[in-house]
XYZ file of N, CA and C in Angstrom:
855
model
N 0.844 -1.186 0.000
C 0.000 0.000 0.000
C 0.880 1.237 0.000
N 0.459 2.224 -0.728
C 1.273 3.421 -0.822
C 1.103 4.295 0.401
N 2.028 5.214 0.629
C 1.989 6.107 1.796
C 0.799 7.022 1.756
N 0.409 7.532 0.599
C -0.726 8.451 0.492
C -2.024 7.762 0.801
N -2.170 6.487 0.381
C -3.410 5.752 0.646
C -3.532 5.447 2.133
N -2.462 5.101 2.826
C -2.499 4.843 4.283
C -2.880 6.105 5.059
N -2.384 7.244 4.640
C -2.715 8.497 5.315
C -4.188 8.812 5.221
N -4.794 8.585 4.023
C -6.234 8.842 3.863
C -7.050 7.942 4.784
N -6.683 6.677 4.915
C -7.408 5.738 5.783
C -7.352 6.189 7.259
N -6.236 6.741 7.723
C -6.094 7.221 9.106
C -7.044 8.372 9.391
N -7.177 9.276 8.434
C -8.096 10.404 8.576
C -9.525 9.925 8.755
N -9.954 8.959 7.930
C -11.306 8.408 8.012
C -11.537 7.779 9.398
N -10.568 7.028 9.889
C -10.699 6.362 11.187
C -10.826 7.382 12.330
N -10.044 8.443 12.281
C -10.106 9.477 13.322
C -11.485 10.135 13.368
N -12.044 10.481 12.184
C -13.374 11.098 12.103
C -14.426 10.158 12.686
N -14.321 8.852 12.376
C -15.285 7.866 12.895
C -15.226 7.801 14.433
N -14.076 7.814 15.017
C -13.921 7.767 16.487
C -14.554 9.011 17.129
N -14.333 10.211 16.561
C -14.900 11.450 17.077
C -16.418 11.389 17.097
N -17.018 10.890 15.990
C -18.473 10.784 15.882
C -19.003 9.856 16.975
N -18.383 8.724 17.212
C -18.831 7.746 18.219
C -18.742 8.356 19.634
N -17.676 9.037 19.946
C -17.475 9.636 21.278
C -18.544 10.703 21.548
N -18.766 11.607 20.552
C -19.759 12.648 20.722
C -21.157 12.072 20.904
N -21.451 11.057 20.053
C -22.762 10.423 20.162
C -22.909 9.740 21.533
N -21.879 9.078 21.971
C -21.922 8.433 23.295
C -22.095 9.441 24.410
N -21.435 10.548 24.335
C -21.543 11.624 25.336
C -22.944 12.179 25.374
N -23.563 12.340 24.154
C -24.928 12.862 24.090
C -25.881 11.893 24.782
N -25.705 10.607 24.484
C -26.565 9.602 25.089
C -26.365 9.604 26.609
N -25.167 9.666 27.037
C -24.895 9.689 28.469
C -25.526 10.922 29.102
N -25.431 12.089 28.522
C -26.012 13.331 29.043
C -27.524 13.230 29.094
N -28.148 12.660 28.005
C -29.590 12.525 27.922
C -30.085 11.579 28.997
N -29.375 10.558 29.365
C -29.787 9.580 30.352
C -29.728 10.146 31.758
N -28.895 11.008 32.049
C -28.713 11.541 33.388
C -29.519 12.805 33.641
N -30.034 13.459 32.665
C -30.720 14.726 32.834
C -32.205 14.567 32.999
N -32.847 13.482 32.617
C -34.303 13.305 32.687
C -34.601 11.891 33.145
N -35.744 11.805 34.099
C -36.092 10.449 34.561
C -36.740 9.652 33.440
N -36.525 8.409 33.477
C -37.092 7.537 32.455
C -38.480 7.109 32.854
N -39.539 7.173 32.004
C -40.887 6.711 32.329
C -40.892 5.180 32.376
N -41.983 4.696 33.222
C -42.137 3.243 33.305
C -42.812 2.752 32.036
N -42.354 1.790 31.532
C -42.874 1.262 30.281
C -43.416 -0.106 30.502
N -44.529 -0.440 29.767
C -45.108 -1.796 29.843
C -44.114 -2.765 29.239
N -44.175 -3.914 29.839
C -43.220 -4.896 29.285
C -43.541 -5.215 27.816
N -42.640 -5.261 27.073
C -42.886 -5.523 25.624
C -43.372 -6.935 25.410
N -44.269 -7.108 24.446
C -44.764 -8.463 24.155
C -43.587 -9.364 23.707
N -43.868 -10.609 24.001
C -42.769 -11.518 23.575
C -42.600 -11.524 22.054
N -41.438 -11.547 21.727
C -41.115 -11.525 20.270
C -40.964 -12.946 19.778
N -41.785 -13.244 18.762
C -41.695 -14.616 18.197
C -40.357 -14.797 17.507
N -39.805 -15.867 17.870
C -38.506 -16.177 17.226
C -38.756 -16.790 15.867
N -38.294 -16.190 14.848
C -38.528 -16.758 13.471
C -37.839 -18.107 13.327
N -38.573 -18.920 12.557
C -37.991 -20.262 12.296
C -36.725 -20.103 11.498
N -35.793 -20.912 11.824
C -34.529 -20.810 11.025
C -34.761 -21.132 9.550
N -34.187 -20.332 8.770
C -34.319 -20.504 7.303
C -33.150 -21.329 6.800
N -33.580 -22.334 6.084
C -32.504 -23.199 5.527
C -31.705 -22.418 4.499
N -30.443 -22.540 4.599
C -29.627 -21.794 3.604
C -29.856 -22.294 2.178
N -29.855 -21.323 1.258
C -30.043 -21.680 -0.154
C -28.824 -22.470 -0.632
N -29.135 -23.507 -1.367
C -27.970 -24.284 -1.881
C -27.161 -23.439 -2.851
N -25.930 -23.418 -2.577
C -25.030 -22.671 -3.463
C -24.766 -23.456 -4.743
N -24.887 -22.782 -5.878
C -24.608 -23.531 -7.140
C -23.146 -23.955 -7.193
N -23.004 -25.109 -7.726
C -21.639 -25.616 -7.879
C -20.874 -24.739 -8.874
N -19.666 -24.415 -8.497
C -18.890 -23.591 -9.458
C -18.644 -24.346 -10.754
N -18.766 -23.579 -11.819
C -18.521 -24.208 -13.140
C -17.078 -24.696 -13.213
N -16.924 -25.854 -13.781
C -15.544 -26.378 -13.886
C -14.693 -25.469 -14.768
N -13.509 -25.210 -14.285
C -12.600 -24.381 -15.078
C -12.184 -25.127 -16.347
N -12.213 -24.417 -17.484
C -11.810 -25.105 -18.738
C -10.339 -25.501 -18.688
N -10.121 -26.645 -19.257
C -8.731 -27.114 -19.309
C -7.912 -26.165 -20.181
N -6.732 -25.856 -19.726
C -5.903 -24.940 -20.553
C -5.554 -25.568 -21.891
N -5.684 -24.716 -22.942
C -5.333 -25.209 -24.270
C -3.831 -25.442 -24.366
N -3.489 -26.516 -25.039
C -2.039 -26.787 -25.161
C -1.351 -25.662 -25.932
N -0.220 -25.261 -25.442
C 0.542 -24.210 -26.110
C 1.111 -24.721 -27.431
N 0.827 -23.950 -28.473
C 1.321 -24.326 -29.804
C 2.670 -23.648 -30.024
N 3.625 -24.468 -30.274
C 4.952 -23.910 -30.522
C 4.967 -23.194 -31.870
N 5.472 -21.976 -31.919
C 5.505 -21.258 -33.217
C 6.423 -21.970 -34.204
N 5.976 -21.942 -35.473
C 6.798 -22.560 -36.509
C 8.096 -21.778 -36.678
N 9.158 -22.515 -36.849
C 10.435 -21.797 -37.023
C 10.414 -20.939 -38.282
N 10.982 -19.771 -38.184
C 11.028 -18.869 -39.338
C 11.891 -19.472 -40.438
N 11.448 -19.313 -41.699
C 12.263 -19.869 -42.795
C 13.616 -19.196 -42.831
N 14.615 -19.954 -43.209
C 15.960 -19.351 -43.262
C 16.005 -18.219 -44.271
N 16.723 -17.198 -43.914
C 16.838 -16.041 -44.809
C 17.535 -16.437 -46.106
N 16.970 -15.941 -47.210
C 17.559 -16.274 -48.510
C 18.942 -15.645 -48.621
N 19.840 -16.443 -49.135
C 21.196 -15.939 -49.307
C 21.236 -14.952 -50.474
N 21.755 -13.797 -50.211
C 21.861 -12.760 -51.230
C 23.263 -12.817 -51.822
N 23.288 -13.055 -53.126
C 24.589 -13.117 -53.773
C 25.195 -11.717 -53.845
N 26.446 -11.612 -53.500
C 27.071 -10.284 -53.593
C 27.147 -9.829 -55.036
N 26.954 -8.554 -55.297
C 27.012 -8.066 -56.684
C 28.399 -8.277 -57.270
N 28.393 -8.561 -58.573
C 29.676 -8.750 -59.240
C 30.457 -7.437 -59.252
N 31.749 -7.539 -59.010
C 32.535 -6.295 -59.009
C 32.488 -5.605 -60.360
N 32.371 -4.299 -60.318
C 32.302 -3.527 -61.559
C 33.664 -3.522 -62.252
N 33.611 -3.762 -63.553
C 34.852 -3.796 -64.324
C 35.351 -2.370 -64.527
N 36.592 -2.148 -64.175
C 37.189 -0.835 -64.398
C 37.830 -0.821 -65.778
N 37.364 0.081 -66.611
C 37.838 0.146 -67.987
C 39.083 1.014 -68.078
N 39.987 0.620 -68.952
C 41.176 1.455 -69.169
C 40.834 2.602 -70.109
N 41.726 3.572 -70.225
C 41.520 4.627 -71.234
C 41.525 4.016 -72.640
N 40.855 4.659 -73.545
C 40.771 4.157 -74.918
C 42.163 3.950 -75.521
N 43.079 4.861 -75.255
C 44.408 4.766 -75.857
C 45.200 3.548 -75.394
N 44.840 2.984 -74.245
C 45.552 1.801 -73.741
C 44.614 0.628 -73.518
N 43.626 0.490 -74.415
C 42.602 -0.543 -74.247
C 42.940 -1.860 -74.935
N 43.997 -1.907 -75.751
C 44.281 -3.133 -76.507
C 44.569 -4.315 -75.593
N 45.372 -4.100 -74.570
C 45.707 -5.197 -73.652
C 44.462 -5.694 -72.932
N 43.603 -4.753 -72.525
C 42.361 -5.122 -71.836
C 41.468 -5.963 -72.747
N 41.307 -5.540 -74.007
C 40.477 -6.289 -74.953
C 41.065 -7.681 -75.168
N 42.383 -7.767 -75.286
C 43.020 -9.065 -75.460
C 42.760 -9.995 -74.296
N 42.805 -9.455 -73.078
C 42.538 -10.273 -71.902
C 41.088 -10.742 -71.872
N 40.182 -9.923 -72.368
C 38.775 -10.312 -72.417
C 38.534 -11.431 -73.432
N 39.313 -11.419 -74.523
C 39.088 -12.391 -75.594
C 39.825 -13.710 -75.371
N 40.920 -13.677 -74.636
C 41.746 -14.882 -74.496
C 40.978 -16.095 -73.976
N 40.146 -15.952 -72.932
C 39.441 -17.137 -72.441
C 38.432 -17.700 -73.426
N 38.044 -16.914 -74.429
C 36.971 -17.323 -75.345
C 37.493 -17.878 -76.669
N 38.672 -17.500 -77.049
C 39.156 -17.804 -78.403
C 40.459 -18.588 -78.329
N 40.569 -19.625 -79.164
C 41.824 -20.367 -79.258
C 42.929 -19.461 -79.792
N 44.137 -19.727 -79.335
C 45.270 -18.869 -79.702
C 45.458 -18.722 -81.211
N 45.381 -19.826 -82.013
C 45.555 -19.645 -83.465
C 44.521 -18.707 -84.079
N 43.281 -18.776 -83.594
C 42.237 -17.904 -84.127
C 42.409 -16.480 -83.611
N 42.919 -16.348 -82.380
C 43.143 -15.019 -81.829
C 44.150 -14.236 -82.662
N 45.016 -14.984 -83.357
C 46.002 -14.330 -84.208
C 45.403 -13.642 -85.414
N 44.123 -13.926 -85.720
C 43.475 -13.244 -86.842
C 43.119 -11.796 -86.509
N 43.074 -11.470 -85.215
C 42.712 -10.121 -84.800
C 43.957 -9.245 -84.813
N 43.867 -8.127 -85.465
C 44.971 -7.170 -85.480
C 45.073 -6.563 -84.084
N 46.193 -6.754 -83.363
C 46.252 -6.402 -81.939
C 46.499 -4.930 -81.643
N 46.318 -4.060 -82.607
C 46.567 -2.643 -82.399
C 45.304 -1.838 -82.710
N 44.956 -0.963 -81.782
C 43.781 -0.088 -81.974
C 42.532 -0.915 -82.287
N 42.330 -1.993 -81.514
C 41.225 -2.918 -81.812
C 39.881 -2.203 -81.738
N 39.678 -1.415 -80.685
C 38.371 -0.762 -80.510
C 38.135 0.257 -81.619
N 39.117 1.093 -81.891
C 38.941 2.119 -82.917
C 38.700 1.485 -84.295
N 39.455 0.437 -84.626
C 39.291 -0.201 -85.935
C 37.931 -0.884 -86.046
N 37.501 -1.498 -84.955
C 36.174 -2.132 -84.964
C 35.085 -1.090 -85.165
N 35.210 0.040 -84.482
C 34.212 1.100 -84.626
C 34.174 1.601 -86.064
N 35.338 1.818 -86.660
C 35.353 2.293 -88.051
C 34.719 1.270 -88.988
N 35.050 -0.008 -88.786
C 34.493 -1.049 -89.656
C 32.984 -1.130 -89.520
N 32.478 -1.045 -88.287
C 31.026 -1.140 -88.066
C 30.316 0.084 -88.633
N 30.913 1.258 -88.468
C 30.320 2.461 -89.070
C 30.226 2.286 -90.580
N 31.275 1.715 -91.182
C 31.255 1.506 -92.628
C 30.127 0.596 -93.058
N 29.967 -0.547 -92.377
C 28.883 -1.481 -92.743
C 27.526 -0.828 -92.508
N 27.418 -0.025 -91.439
C 26.158 0.679 -91.187
C 25.833 1.650 -92.323
N 26.887 2.189 -92.946
C 26.706 3.088 -94.091
C 26.724 2.336 -95.423
N 26.660 1.000 -95.377
C 26.644 0.144 -96.571
C 27.932 0.264 -97.392
N 29.052 0.321 -96.694
C 30.340 0.319 -97.383
C 31.325 -0.518 -96.578
N 32.405 -0.925 -97.216
C 33.456 -1.694 -96.567
C 34.680 -0.825 -96.360
N 35.283 -0.947 -95.189
C 36.496 -0.193 -94.871
C 37.687 -1.075 -95.224
N 38.472 -0.669 -96.205
C 39.619 -1.465 -96.639
C 40.866 -1.184 -95.795
N 40.957 -0.001 -95.235
C 42.084 0.328 -94.374
C 41.683 0.179 -92.903
N 42.684 -0.043 -92.067
C 42.473 -0.150 -90.627
C 41.477 -1.262 -90.275
N 41.602 -2.413 -90.924
C 40.706 -3.517 -90.620
C 41.058 -4.113 -89.253
N 40.039 -4.523 -88.481
C 40.327 -5.111 -87.170
C 40.766 -6.577 -87.250
N 40.565 -7.245 -88.417
C 40.978 -8.638 -88.576
C 41.774 -8.781 -89.863
N 42.586 -9.838 -89.897
C 43.387 -10.116 -91.081
C 42.488 -10.545 -92.237
N 42.907 -10.269 -93.463
C 42.162 -10.708 -94.638
C 42.334 -12.216 -94.818
N 41.305 -12.899 -95.343
C 41.437 -14.347 -95.570
C 42.454 -14.649 -96.666
N 43.185 -15.716 -96.449
C 44.179 -16.182 -97.427
C 43.824 -17.584 -97.873
N 44.236 -17.994 -99.064
C 44.907 -17.193 -100.103
C 43.927 -16.267 -100.798
N 44.321 -15.725 -101.938
C 43.458 -14.779 -102.637
C 42.260 -15.509 -103.240
N 41.300 -14.732 -103.746
C 40.056 -15.290 -104.257
C 40.321 -16.283 -105.385
N 39.602 -17.413 -105.336
C 39.757 -18.478 -106.323
C 38.534 -18.498 -107.246
N 38.779 -18.442 -108.551
C 37.698 -18.512 -109.539
C 38.100 -19.490 -110.632
N 37.097 -19.893 -111.397
C 37.346 -20.724 -112.567
C 36.654 -20.067 -113.750
N 37.342 -20.050 -114.886
C 36.775 -19.423 -116.091
C 35.769 -20.374 -116.711
N 34.549 -19.877 -116.981
C 33.500 -20.709 -117.569
C 33.324 -20.434 -119.055
N 33.542 -19.180 -119.481
C 33.523 -18.823 -120.913
C 34.700 -17.905 -121.169
N 35.301 -18.011 -122.383
C 36.465 -17.193 -122.726
C 36.069 -16.076 -123.689
N 37.027 -15.278 -124.058
C 36.768 -14.182 -124.992
C 36.760 -12.857 -124.280
N 36.435 -11.809 -125.068
C 36.430 -10.454 -124.488
C 35.460 -10.335 -123.310
N 34.341 -11.047 -123.374
C 33.344 -11.003 -122.297
C 33.395 -12.288 -121.470
N 34.596 -12.716 -121.148
C 34.777 -13.955 -120.393
C 34.033 -13.888 -119.060
N 33.534 -15.042 -118.639
C 32.807 -15.128 -117.372
C 33.526 -16.108 -116.448
N 33.325 -15.885 -115.154
C 34.015 -16.691 -114.151
C 33.008 -17.121 -113.077
N 33.406 -18.132 -112.344
C 32.565 -18.623 -111.253
C 33.442 -18.862 -110.030
N 32.906 -18.525 -108.890
C 33.630 -18.765 -107.645
C 33.687 -20.261 -107.365
N 34.829 -20.728 -106.901
C 34.996 -22.155 -106.608
C 34.718 -22.427 -105.130
N 34.534 -23.710 -104.827
C 34.323 -24.101 -103.428
C 35.555 -23.794 -102.578
N 36.737 -23.844 -103.203
C 37.958 -23.507 -102.462
C 37.918 -22.060 -101.986
N 37.276 -21.205 -102.749
C 37.162 -19.799 -102.340
C 36.339 -19.690 -101.068
N 35.271 -20.497 -100.987
C 34.426 -20.442 -99.798
C 35.173 -20.952 -98.559
N 36.080 -21.879 -98.763
C 36.824 -22.442 -97.628
C 37.791 -21.423 -97.025
N 38.120 -20.390 -97.760
C 39.045 -19.374 -97.235
C 38.517 -18.710 -95.966
N 37.200 -18.700 -95.815
C 36.589 -17.970 -94.711
C 36.361 -18.843 -93.469
N 36.761 -20.114 -93.530
C 36.441 -21.034 -92.441
C 37.039 -20.572 -91.110
N 38.290 -20.152 -91.106
C 38.908 -19.723 -89.845
C 38.218 -18.481 -89.281
N 37.828 -17.581 -90.177
C 37.141 -16.376 -89.706
C 35.766 -16.733 -89.122
N 35.099 -17.704 -89.721
C 33.804 -18.124 -89.199
C 33.978 -18.812 -87.838
N 35.033 -19.591 -87.697
C 35.293 -20.234 -86.406
C 35.623 -19.184 -85.355
N 36.349 -18.146 -85.761
C 36.629 -17.042 -84.840
C 35.320 -16.415 -84.377
N 34.403 -16.185 -85.290
C 33.115 -15.605 -84.956
C 32.323 -16.523 -84.025
N 32.253 -17.800 -84.355
C 31.420 -18.731 -83.602
C 32.045 -19.164 -82.278
N 33.325 -18.838 -82.069
C 33.962 -19.226 -80.809
C 33.458 -18.399 -79.630
N 32.839 -17.264 -79.915
C 32.256 -16.427 -78.861
C 30.741 -16.471 -79.007
N 30.054 -16.965 -77.979
C 28.595 -17.002 -78.033
C 28.035 -15.581 -78.172
N 26.952 -15.420 -78.936
C 26.376 -14.072 -79.082
C 26.067 -13.393 -77.751
N 25.550 -14.163 -76.795
C 25.240 -13.567 -75.490
C 26.512 -13.097 -74.789
N 27.590 -13.877 -74.929
C 28.866 -13.489 -74.314
C 29.407 -12.224 -74.964
N 29.331 -12.174 -76.280
C 29.829 -11.003 -76.997
C 29.024 -9.757 -76.620
N 27.707 -9.913 -76.514
C 26.870 -8.774 -76.120
C 27.214 -8.324 -74.698
N 27.489 -9.296 -73.805
C 27.879 -8.939 -72.447
C 29.212 -8.211 -72.402
N 30.158 -8.664 -73.239
C 31.449 -7.981 -73.315
C 31.265 -6.555 -73.829
N 30.389 -6.411 -74.823
C 30.139 -5.055 -75.341
C 29.534 -4.172 -74.253
N 28.606 -4.737 -73.484
C 27.965 -3.938 -72.435
C 28.997 -3.409 -71.447
N 29.989 -4.251 -71.101
C 31.028 -3.808 -70.174
C 31.919 -2.733 -70.801
N 32.192 -2.886 -72.095
C 33.138 -1.981 -72.743
C 32.458 -0.862 -73.528
N 31.142 -0.730 -73.392
C 30.406 0.276 -74.162
C 30.979 1.689 -74.023
N 31.415 2.115 -72.821
C 31.929 3.487 -72.731
C 33.111 3.766 -73.653
N 34.047 2.795 -73.782
C 35.198 3.091 -74.645
C 34.814 2.969 -76.124
N 33.817 2.123 -76.434
C 33.333 2.089 -77.822
C 32.644 3.408 -78.165
N 31.863 3.921 -77.235
C 31.196 5.203 -77.489
C 32.207 6.344 -77.595
N 33.296 6.234 -76.826
C 34.339 7.258 -76.922
C 34.993 7.229 -78.302
N 35.288 6.004 -78.788
C 35.888 5.885 -80.120
C 34.912 6.355 -81.202
N 33.630 6.110 -80.963
C 32.608 6.559 -81.920
C 32.545 8.088 -81.947
N 32.631 8.710 -80.762
C 32.584 10.176 -80.698
C 33.810 10.793 -81.345
N 34.940 10.078 -81.335
C 36.146 10.591 -81.987
C 35.939 10.797 -83.486
N 34.981 10.070 -84.053
C 34.707 10.209 -85.479
C 33.818 11.419 -85.772
N 33.550 12.215 -84.744
C 32.703 13.394 -84.927
C 31.230 13.040 -84.994
N 30.853 11.870 -84.437
C 29.466 11.414 -84.499
C 28.861 11.409 -83.109
N 27.558 11.583 -83.064
C 26.843 11.597 -81.796
C 25.900 10.405 -81.713
N 25.553 10.040 -80.480
C 24.608 8.951 -80.284
C 25.263 7.735 -79.648
N 24.476 6.658 -79.614
C 24.908 5.404 -78.996
C 25.462 4.478 -80.073
N 26.689 4.025 -79.884
C 27.314 3.156 -80.886
C 26.548 1.841 -81.048
N 25.858 1.413 -80.026
C 25.082 0.168 -80.135
C 24.061 0.252 -81.261
N 23.436 1.399 -81.431
C 22.445 1.559 -82.497
C 23.111 1.462 -83.870
N 24.339 1.937 -83.970
C 25.085 1.815 -85.224
C 25.374 0.347 -85.509
N 25.769 -0.396 -84.462
C 26.050 -1.815 -84.627
C 24.793 -2.574 -85.053
N 23.656 -2.240 -84.456
C 22.401 -2.911 -84.832
C 22.023 -2.590 -86.277
N 22.265 -1.367 -86.703
C 21.969 -1.007 -88.089
C 22.876 -1.757 -89.061
N 24.153 -1.925 -88.677
C 25.078 -2.699 -89.509
C 24.626 -4.147 -89.622
N 24.167 -4.721 -88.504
C 23.671 -6.100 -88.523
C 22.463 -6.219 -89.450
N 21.558 -5.265 -89.358
C 20.369 -5.306 -90.220
C 20.758 -5.224 -91.699
N 21.765 -4.429 -92.017
C 22.211 -4.339 -93.410
C 22.745 -5.685 -93.907
N 23.489 -6.372 -93.058
C 24.025 -7.676 -93.450
C 22.909 -8.714 -93.591
N 21.951 -8.667 -92.671
C 20.851 -9.636 -92.721
C 19.947 -9.412 -93.926
N 19.969 -8.201 -94.492
C 19.127 -7.900 -95.659
C 19.711 -8.441 -96.959
N 20.849 -9.121 -96.891
C 21.451 -9.687 -98.111
C 20.483 -10.680 -98.749
N 20.180 -10.532 -100.028
C 19.244 -11.465 -100.676
C 19.871 -12.848 -100.828
N 19.019 -13.850 -100.860
C 19.479 -15.221 -101.092
C 19.472 -15.492 -102.596
N 20.578 -15.999 -103.091
C 20.714 -16.330 -104.513
C 20.906 -17.840 -104.621
N 19.997 -18.492 -105.318
C 20.014 -19.954 -105.374
C 20.600 -20.495 -106.681
N 21.465 -19.733 -107.264
C 22.119 -20.174 -108.499
C 23.601 -19.817 -108.418
N 24.454 -20.465 -109.180
C 25.879 -20.107 -109.155
C 26.084 -18.652 -109.544
N 27.020 -18.019 -108.850
C 27.293 -16.602 -109.096
C 28.292 -16.465 -110.242
N 27.878 -15.722 -111.255
C 28.739 -15.495 -112.416
C 29.428 -14.145 -112.281
N 30.737 -14.144 -112.527
C 31.517 -12.914 -112.419
C 32.058 -12.487 -113.775
N 32.335 -11.228 -113.867
C 33.040 -10.662 -115.030
C 34.261 -9.901 -114.524
N 35.159 -9.606 -115.494
C 36.358 -8.857 -115.098
C 36.622 -7.765 -116.138
N 35.833 -6.712 -116.085
C 36.026 -5.645 -117.082
C 37.335 -4.898 -116.901
N 37.865 -4.936 -115.706
C 39.158 -4.274 -115.443
C 39.924 -5.183 -114.484
N 40.555 -4.607 -113.505
C 41.341 -5.414 -112.560
C 40.432 -6.193 -111.617
N 39.361 -5.560 -111.163
C 38.473 -6.164 -110.164
C 37.390 -6.994 -110.825
N 36.963 -8.050 -110.114
C 35.833 -8.853 -110.576
C 34.534 -8.157 -110.167
N 33.526 -8.305 -111.010
C 32.193 -7.778 -110.721
C 31.166 -8.861 -110.997
N 29.965 -8.697 -110.463
C 28.894 -9.650 -110.742
C 28.342 -9.388 -112.139
N 28.113 -10.468 -112.869
C 27.549 -10.330 -114.213
C 26.105 -9.846 -114.147
N 25.393 -10.203 -113.104
C 24.010 -9.769 -112.927
C 24.014 -8.331 -112.406
N 23.463 -7.375 -113.180
C 23.486 -5.960 -112.749
C 22.788 -5.738 -111.406
N 21.741 -6.516 -111.131
C 21.025 -6.338 -109.863
C 21.928 -6.691 -108.668
N 22.714 -7.749 -108.835
C 23.613 -8.135 -107.753
C 24.762 -7.147 -107.631
N 25.235 -6.661 -108.763
C 26.335 -5.697 -108.724
C 25.910 -4.387 -108.083
N 24.606 -4.082 -108.136
C 24.101 -2.832 -107.551
C 23.913 -2.933 -106.035
N 24.092 -4.113 -105.465
C 23.929 -4.271 -104.015
C 25.044 -3.529 -103.271
N 24.805 -3.153 -102.019
C 25.870 -2.531 -101.217
C 27.048 -3.495 -101.065
N 28.236 -2.932 -100.887
C 29.445 -3.754 -100.782
C 29.371 -4.804 -99.672
N 28.852 -4.491 -98.467
C 28.781 -5.545 -97.445
C 27.918 -6.731 -97.874
N 26.834 -6.474 -98.599
C 25.976 -7.564 -99.047
C 26.635 -8.352 -100.179
N 27.404 -7.699 -101.022
C 28.141 -8.426 -102.065
C 29.206 -9.333 -101.435
N 29.801 -8.867 -100.348
C 30.736 -9.727 -99.635
C 30.005 -10.941 -99.068
N 28.810 -10.747 -98.525
C 28.024 -11.864 -98.004
C 27.722 -12.881 -99.098
N 27.540 -12.429 -100.335
C 27.311 -13.361 -101.440
C 28.598 -14.107 -101.800
N 29.717 -13.417 -101.758
C 30.981 -14.028 -102.175
C 31.462 -15.108 -101.212
N 31.019 -15.094 -99.954
C 31.513 -16.105 -99.020
C 30.817 -17.446 -99.210
N 29.762 -17.501 -100.038
C 29.119 -18.774 -100.333
C 27.854 -18.995 -99.535
N 26.945 -19.830 -100.066
C 25.624 -19.993 -99.429
C 25.691 -20.594 -98.025
N 26.517 -21.609 -97.802
C 26.576 -22.243 -96.479
C 27.189 -21.305 -95.446
N 28.261 -20.639 -95.853
C 28.866 -19.676 -94.932
C 27.911 -18.539 -94.613
N 27.156 -18.132 -95.614
C 26.203 -17.031 -95.417
C 25.136 -17.430 -94.388
N 24.694 -18.672 -94.458
C 23.706 -19.143 -93.478
C 24.270 -19.070 -92.061
N 25.516 -19.451 -91.897
C 26.141 -19.421 -90.573
C 26.258 -17.986 -90.053
N 26.665 -17.075 -90.950
C 26.818 -15.675 -90.537
C 25.466 -15.084 -90.167
N 24.457 -15.338 -90.975
C 23.137 -14.775 -90.693
C 22.564 -15.335 -89.388
N 22.753 -16.626 -89.162
C 22.244 -17.227 -87.927
C 22.901 -16.582 -86.708
N 24.209 -16.354 -86.816
C 24.933 -15.732 -85.701
C 24.455 -14.298 -85.493
N 24.323 -13.560 -86.591
C 23.913 -12.160 -86.481
C 22.499 -12.021 -85.917
N 21.635 -12.967 -86.256
C 20.278 -12.934 -85.709
C 20.318 -13.049 -84.194
N 21.118 -13.980 -83.677
C 21.228 -14.143 -82.230
C 21.897 -12.934 -81.588
N 22.947 -12.433 -82.234
C 23.645 -11.281 -81.681
C 22.728 -10.063 -81.621
N 21.914 -9.907 -82.623
C 20.978 -8.784 -82.636
C 20.031 -8.855 -81.433
N 19.504 -10.047 -81.167
C 18.598 -10.225 -80.026
C 19.301 -9.870 -78.723
N 20.554 -10.342 -78.581
C 21.283 -10.097 -77.338
C 21.659 -8.631 -77.193
N 22.061 -7.994 -78.276
C 22.426 -6.573 -78.198
C 21.237 -5.699 -77.855
N 20.069 -6.084 -78.326
C 18.868 -5.293 -78.039
C 18.524 -5.333 -76.551
N 19.043 -6.328 -75.837
C 18.810 -6.415 -74.393
C 19.741 -5.499 -73.606
N 20.813 -5.064 -74.239
C 21.832 -4.269 -73.546
C 21.284 -2.881 -73.266
N 21.466 -2.428 -72.028
C 21.002 -1.077 -71.666
C 21.876 -0.012 -72.299
């Protein structure tokens, strides 16, 4: 009990004692000051019959306590994989070693030798810009030219002699196709995503604005637009260079004429790869 509550109870008790004493004093004074009259004896008071106590209702049985349900253990927290460390890119001027390190795990050493190891990013950007503009860049190529030189066979002689590309000519591109196919399109797109800033820097050096990825996608679309020719390709040689005898084929952009010269089977492989690469590049932010 608190101290304040005990103090209040003492006050109540003191007041009660005062009231009893005063009342007792009054009664005592009243009894001594006046004689009491004689009173008739009071009639006998009938004693009431004892009343049987009411039966108390039995207390309701207390409900049995419900068994305590143990809480289910919380599921283990999902493991969060740490984010992959961000790749730090070198300056464009010293990017060749970095690009080489990126390609080494993906490409066999003999095929890696097809890549010109100097100014790889800048040369690639120039080549892709050229294909996007429907032209071929003969200087500063990022890869070695296929060897040996183009193989043809003469089909008709005379001033208007005609020639046909041989199967040996198509085989010249096999190493380059293996170089292309040694890197999965998704892997190549991922590598581009990491190195996009230095590609965009090389693109801006050409005095151009925008995202280099869009230029690459446009170049891919130009290559994929190469028509399919289901007949042997006939060539002419009006001067030093060979040309297509069919004027419609000769009027095609240079990148598409190159796609025809590599042969139908090789063309299928290149188009299949470019289709996948296009899908993967479109996913790149």
